[in-house]
Amino acid sequence: RYEPTWQSLDARPLPAWFDEAKLGVFVHWGVFSVPSFGSEWFWWYWQKEKRAPYVRFMEANYPPGFKYEDFGPLFTAEFFDPNQWADILRASGAKYVVLTSKHHEGFTLWGSKYSWNWNAVDVGPKRDLVGELATSIRNRTDLHFGLYHSLFEWFNPLFLEDATNVFKTRMFPTSKSLPELYEIVTKYQPEIIWSDGNGNAPDTYWNSTGFLAWLYNDSPVRDTVVTNDRWGVGSICRHGGFYTCSDRYNPGHLLPHKWENCMTIDKQSWGYRRDAKLGDYLTIEELVKQLVETVSCGGNLLMNIGPTHDGRIAAIFEERLRQMGTWLRVNGEAIYGTKPWRAQNDSVTPEVWYTSRPKEGKVYALFLNWPISGILALGEPQATLGETEVSLIGHKELLKWVAQEEKGMVVALPQLSLKQLPCLWGWALQMTNIN
């Protein structure tokens, strides 16, 4: 049994499925999807920081006296089809999904008894959005279902009073935040608890170690659940299951602890933005690059989309997800279930990244630019003539290669037309008996 101390909790082995999964989809959905302007931090930027674009937006489009709470009934989700969402998520090649059960605005996407009249069953959709998606994911896919939960809430009076008391009082976590966490775990049995938003309070205020000890010892998901590192001031990148370290974290080198790169397809926002331009979205080439770099360095990629207030996954997000799935159907062997190799990227040719399957004696070289010459020079692999075999994933024939004088190899790629290429956004060589 795990004790409610970081020393004990941090010793828990990470369930193996998470490292093998490599790719997840983050879904930021909430009342902020109604104004869908600027950022999911709309309420804070408008009311607290009073940023000019947000103030002007409200003055131009809503009557005087309109409050953020008035957006609640406009969060309608009439087009939300959880089966359709599940099918799109499955087509992405992702192995897990993380839904924002509650963001910093405090609105819960399930009918929480601790969030009276500020939840999706009482207001707006009048539906249990968490439960519906969980059911569809489990019935139609093999994805692991996870939930994001914000510890703090920007404008909750109980939290603000605790903050005024320098967190010497704990009214908010005991009456709101912790009961919600126990509620979502017991009711929906998520296999990921993605915590966020410490509100500048320490983990002792949140009783994070007490909750995690229950989660790992006695909860219905104790054997499979995975957690992140956002459990109070000072815990990020130090404590918890996998490390996130910061949003859009991509160190470019191997880390000793399992980590995740949580990032957004919309470069500017986590929530849906009606004011987004086409150039604000990452291209599929950029997304594949993020995936390859992340996995080579031992991380998972959590790729975020923001649905609309009426429950649609916008066509641009659906396209990116399906494109990623298309790429993974060809190259997934070099991604899923792999381990980092001794070198993460190549020393001779830029944009070549490595993964491996040590038990099978396989190393994969993922390259993001097809050389015009048809020759790919690799500085890291040490090959043996007569033993090492090289092939292009998605192409049946073995490839010819020659060893360089010092180390490394030069591989002659097959002469293929665009139509014959196994994929257009990145390729992978499989190499056996490589040192």
PDB file of N, CA and C in Angstrom, residues 252 289 292-293 296-297 341 343-355 363-371 375-381 409 411 413 426-429 431:
ATOM      1  N   GLY A 252      13.597  17.992 -26.591  1.00  0.00           N
ATOM      2  CA  GLY A 252      14.520  17.652 -27.670  1.00  0.00           C
ATOM      3  C   GLY A 252      15.643  16.724 -27.268  1.00  0.00           C
ATOM      4  N   LYS A 289       6.140  15.843 -37.010  1.00  0.00           N
ATOM      5  CA  LYS A 289       7.448  16.207 -36.460  1.00  0.00           C
ATOM      6  C   LYS A 289       7.409  16.225 -34.937  1.00  0.00           C
ATOM      7  N   VAL A 292       7.210  12.537 -33.662  1.00  0.00           N
ATOM      8  CA  VAL A 292       8.461  11.800 -33.832  1.00  0.00           C
ATOM      9  C   VAL A 292       9.510  12.280 -32.820  1.00  0.00           C
ATOM     10  N   GLU A 293       9.667  13.586 -32.680  1.00  0.00           N
ATOM     11  CA  GLU A 293      10.635  14.134 -31.728  1.00  0.00           C
ATOM     12  C   GLU A 293      10.293  13.696 -30.300  1.00  0.00           C
ATOM     13  N   SER A 296      10.822   9.844 -29.704  1.00  0.00           N
ATOM     14  CA  SER A 296      12.246   9.525 -29.718  1.00  0.00           C
ATOM     15  C   SER A 296      12.905   9.866 -28.386  1.00  0.00           C
ATOM     16  N   CYS A 297      12.397  10.892 -27.726  1.00  0.00           N
ATOM     17  CA  CYS A 297      12.974  11.347 -26.461  1.00  0.00           C
ATOM     18  C   CYS A 297      12.254  10.765 -25.243  1.00  0.00           C
ATOM     19  N   TRP A 341      16.198   4.924 -28.325  1.00  0.00           N
ATOM     20  CA  TRP A 341      17.458   4.288 -28.693  1.00  0.00           C
ATOM     21  C   TRP A 341      18.600   5.026 -28.001  1.00  0.00           C
ATOM     22  N   ALA A 343      20.810   6.874 -29.352  1.00  0.00           N
ATOM     23  CA  ALA A 343      20.839   8.227 -29.924  1.00  0.00           C
ATOM     24  C   ALA A 343      19.402   8.633 -30.238  1.00  0.00           C
ATOM     25  N   GLN A 344      19.041   9.868 -29.919  1.00  0.00           N
ATOM     26  CA  GLN A 344      17.673  10.310 -30.194  1.00  0.00           C
ATOM     27  C   GLN A 344      17.545  10.865 -31.615  1.00  0.00           C
ATOM     28  N   ASN A 345      18.549  11.606 -32.065  1.00  0.00           N
ATOM     29  CA  ASN A 345      18.497  12.121 -33.431  1.00  0.00           C
ATOM     30  C   ASN A 345      19.847  11.935 -34.098  1.00  0.00           C
ATOM     31  N   ASP A 346      19.887  12.125 -35.390  1.00  0.00           N
ATOM     32  CA  ASP A 346      21.086  11.778 -36.148  1.00  0.00           C
ATOM     33  C   ASP A 346      22.128  12.883 -36.087  1.00  0.00           C
ATOM     34  N   SER A 347      23.387  12.480 -36.158  1.00  0.00           N
ATOM     35  CA  SER A 347      24.496  13.426 -36.062  1.00  0.00           C
ATOM     36  C   SER A 347      24.941  13.960 -37.431  1.00  0.00           C
ATOM     37  N   VAL A 348      24.416  13.374 -38.499  1.00  0.00           N
ATOM     38  CA  VAL A 348      24.812  13.787 -39.839  1.00  0.00           C
ATOM     39  C   VAL A 348      23.673  14.482 -40.583  1.00  0.00           C
ATOM     40  N   THR A 349      22.525  13.843 -40.606  1.00  0.00           N
ATOM     41  CA  THR A 349      21.378  14.382 -41.341  1.00  0.00           C
ATOM     42  C   THR A 349      20.337  14.926 -40.362  1.00  0.00           C
ATOM     43  N   PRO A 350      20.011  16.217 -40.451  1.00  0.00           N
ATOM     44  CA  PRO A 350      18.982  16.785 -39.561  1.00  0.00           C
ATOM     45  C   PRO A 350      17.615  16.143 -39.814  1.00  0.00           C
ATOM     46  N   GLU A 351      16.751  16.260 -38.830  1.00  0.00           N
ATOM     47  CA  GLU A 351      15.372  15.778 -38.921  1.00  0.00           C
ATOM     48  C   GLU A 351      15.291  14.264 -39.122  1.00  0.00           C
ATOM     49  N   VAL A 352      16.264  13.548 -38.572  1.00  0.00           N
ATOM     50  CA  VAL A 352      16.171  12.090 -38.486  1.00  0.00           C
ATOM     51  C   VAL A 352      16.170  11.729 -37.006  1.00  0.00           C
ATOM     52  N   TRP A 353      15.145  10.985 -36.582  1.00  0.00           N
ATOM     53  CA  TRP A 353      14.966  10.629 -35.173  1.00  0.00           C
ATOM     54  C   TRP A 353      14.860   9.113 -35.050  1.00  0.00           C
ATOM     55  N   TYR A 354      15.282   8.598 -33.889  1.00  0.00           N
ATOM     56  CA  TYR A 354      15.364   7.150 -33.723  1.00  0.00           C
ATOM     57  C   TYR A 354      14.444   6.629 -32.616  1.00  0.00           C
ATOM     58  N   THR A 355      13.888   5.438 -32.852  1.00  0.00           N
ATOM     59  CA  THR A 355      13.208   4.659 -31.824  1.00  0.00           C
ATOM     60  C   THR A 355      13.699   3.221 -31.958  1.00  0.00           C
ATOM     61  N   VAL A 363      15.856  -1.205 -34.862  1.00  0.00           N
ATOM     62  CA  VAL A 363      15.979   0.244 -34.678  1.00  0.00           C
ATOM     63  C   VAL A 363      15.270   0.914 -35.844  1.00  0.00           C
ATOM     64  N   TYR A 364      14.571   2.008 -35.555  1.00  0.00           N
ATOM     65  CA  TYR A 364      13.848   2.735 -36.594  1.00  0.00           C
ATOM     66  C   TYR A 364      14.452   4.127 -36.748  1.00  0.00           C
ATOM     67  N   ALA A 365      14.692   4.504 -37.979  1.00  0.00           N
ATOM     68  CA  ALA A 365      15.138   5.864 -38.300  1.00  0.00           C
ATOM     69  C   ALA A 365      13.983   6.574 -38.984  1.00  0.00           C
ATOM     70  N   LEU A 366      13.397   7.525 -38.285  1.00  0.00           N
ATOM     71  CA  LEU A 366      12.270   8.284 -38.839  1.00  0.00           C
ATOM     72  C   LEU A 366      12.806   9.568 -39.440  1.00  0.00           C
ATOM     73  N   PHE A 367      12.583   9.756 -40.732  1.00  0.00           N
ATOM     74  CA  PHE A 367      13.102  10.954 -41.397  1.00  0.00           C
ATOM     75  C   PHE A 367      11.960  11.765 -41.988  1.00  0.00           C
ATOM     76  N   LEU A 368      12.080  13.076 -41.845  1.00  0.00           N
ATOM     77  CA  LEU A 368      10.979  13.989 -42.158  1.00  0.00           C
ATOM     78  C   LEU A 368      11.141  14.675 -43.512  1.00  0.00           C
ATOM     79  N   ASN A 369      12.295  14.513 -44.131  1.00  0.00           N
ATOM     80  CA  ASN A 369      12.527  15.085 -45.462  1.00  0.00           C
ATOM     81  C   ASN A 369      13.058  13.997 -46.382  1.00  0.00           C
ATOM     82  N   TRP A 370      12.365  13.752 -47.481  1.00  0.00           N
ATOM     83  CA  TRP A 370      12.833  12.764 -48.450  1.00  0.00           C
ATOM     84  C   TRP A 370      13.951  13.396 -49.281  1.00  0.00           C
ATOM     85  N   PRO A 371      15.176  12.862 -49.228  1.00  0.00           N
ATOM     86  CA  PRO A 371      16.287  13.500 -49.949  1.00  0.00           C
ATOM     87  C   PRO A 371      16.087  13.460 -51.465  1.00  0.00           C
ATOM     88  N   ILE A 375      19.373   9.395 -51.619  1.00  0.00           N
ATOM     89  CA  ILE A 375      20.375   8.800 -50.733  1.00  0.00           C
ATOM     90  C   ILE A 375      20.223   9.408 -49.341  1.00  0.00           C
ATOM     91  N   LEU A 376      20.094   8.552 -48.328  1.00  0.00           N
ATOM     92  CA  LEU A 376      19.956   9.010 -46.948  1.00  0.00           C
ATOM     93  C   LEU A 376      21.208   8.619 -46.169  1.00  0.00           C
ATOM     94  N   ALA A 377      21.957   9.612 -45.725  1.00  0.00           N
ATOM     95  CA  ALA A 377      23.168   9.367 -44.937  1.00  0.00           C
ATOM     96  C   ALA A 377      22.819   9.404 -43.452  1.00  0.00           C
ATOM     97  N   LEU A 378      23.208   8.354 -42.738  1.00  0.00           N
ATOM     98  CA  LEU A 378      22.934   8.249 -41.307  1.00  0.00           C
ATOM     99  C   LEU A 378      24.253   8.130 -40.558  1.00  0.00           C
ATOM    100  N   GLY A 379      24.460   9.010 -39.578  1.00  0.00           N
ATOM    101  CA  GLY A 379      25.725   9.015 -38.855  1.00  0.00           C
ATOM    102  C   GLY A 379      25.765   8.125 -37.635  1.00  0.00           C
ATOM    103  N   GLU A 380      24.602   7.760 -37.101  1.00  0.00           N
ATOM    104  CA  GLU A 380      24.585   7.048 -35.826  1.00  0.00           C
ATOM    105  C   GLU A 380      24.643   5.522 -35.919  1.00  0.00           C
ATOM    106  N   PRO A 381      23.908   4.868 -36.816  1.00  0.00           N
ATOM    107  CA  PRO A 381      23.883   3.400 -36.813  1.00  0.00           C
ATOM    108  C   PRO A 381      25.259   2.807 -37.152  1.00  0.00           C
ATOM    109  N   MET A 409      25.989   4.824 -41.986  1.00  0.00           N
ATOM    110  CA  MET A 409      25.682   4.136 -43.235  1.00  0.00           C
ATOM    111  C   MET A 409      25.008   5.073 -44.217  1.00  0.00           C
ATOM    112  N   VAL A 411      22.131   4.929 -47.154  1.00  0.00           N
ATOM    113  CA  VAL A 411      21.053   4.059 -47.621  1.00  0.00           C
ATOM    114  C   VAL A 411      20.499   4.605 -48.932  1.00  0.00           C
ATOM    115  N   LEU A 413      17.485   4.942 -51.086  1.00  0.00           N
ATOM    116  CA  LEU A 413      16.030   4.824 -50.958  1.00  0.00           C
ATOM    117  C   LEU A 413      15.431   4.356 -52.283  1.00  0.00           C
ATOM    118  N   GLY A 426       6.372  11.937 -43.695  1.00  0.00           N
ATOM    119  CA  GLY A 426       7.471  11.409 -42.897  1.00  0.00           C
ATOM    120  C   GLY A 426       7.548   9.915 -43.134  1.00  0.00           C
ATOM    121  N   TRP A 427       8.756   9.361 -42.998  1.00  0.00           N
ATOM    122  CA  TRP A 427       8.958   7.965 -43.343  1.00  0.00           C
ATOM    123  C   TRP A 427       9.821   7.309 -42.285  1.00  0.00           C
ATOM    124  N   ALA A 428       9.839   5.984 -42.294  1.00  0.00           N
ATOM    125  CA  ALA A 428      10.619   5.267 -41.294  1.00  0.00           C
ATOM    126  C   ALA A 428      11.365   4.107 -41.932  1.00  0.00           C
ATOM    127  N   LEU A 429      12.647   4.004 -41.620  1.00  0.00           N
ATOM    128  CA  LEU A 429      13.429   2.845 -41.993  1.00  0.00           C
ATOM    129  C   LEU A 429      13.444   1.874 -40.814  1.00  0.00           C
ATOM    130  N   MET A 431      15.647  -1.107 -39.265  1.00  0.00           N
ATOM    131  CA  MET A 431      16.995  -1.663 -39.359  1.00  0.00           C
ATOM    132  C   MET A 431      17.159  -2.760 -38.318  1.00  0.00           C
TER     133      MET A 431
END
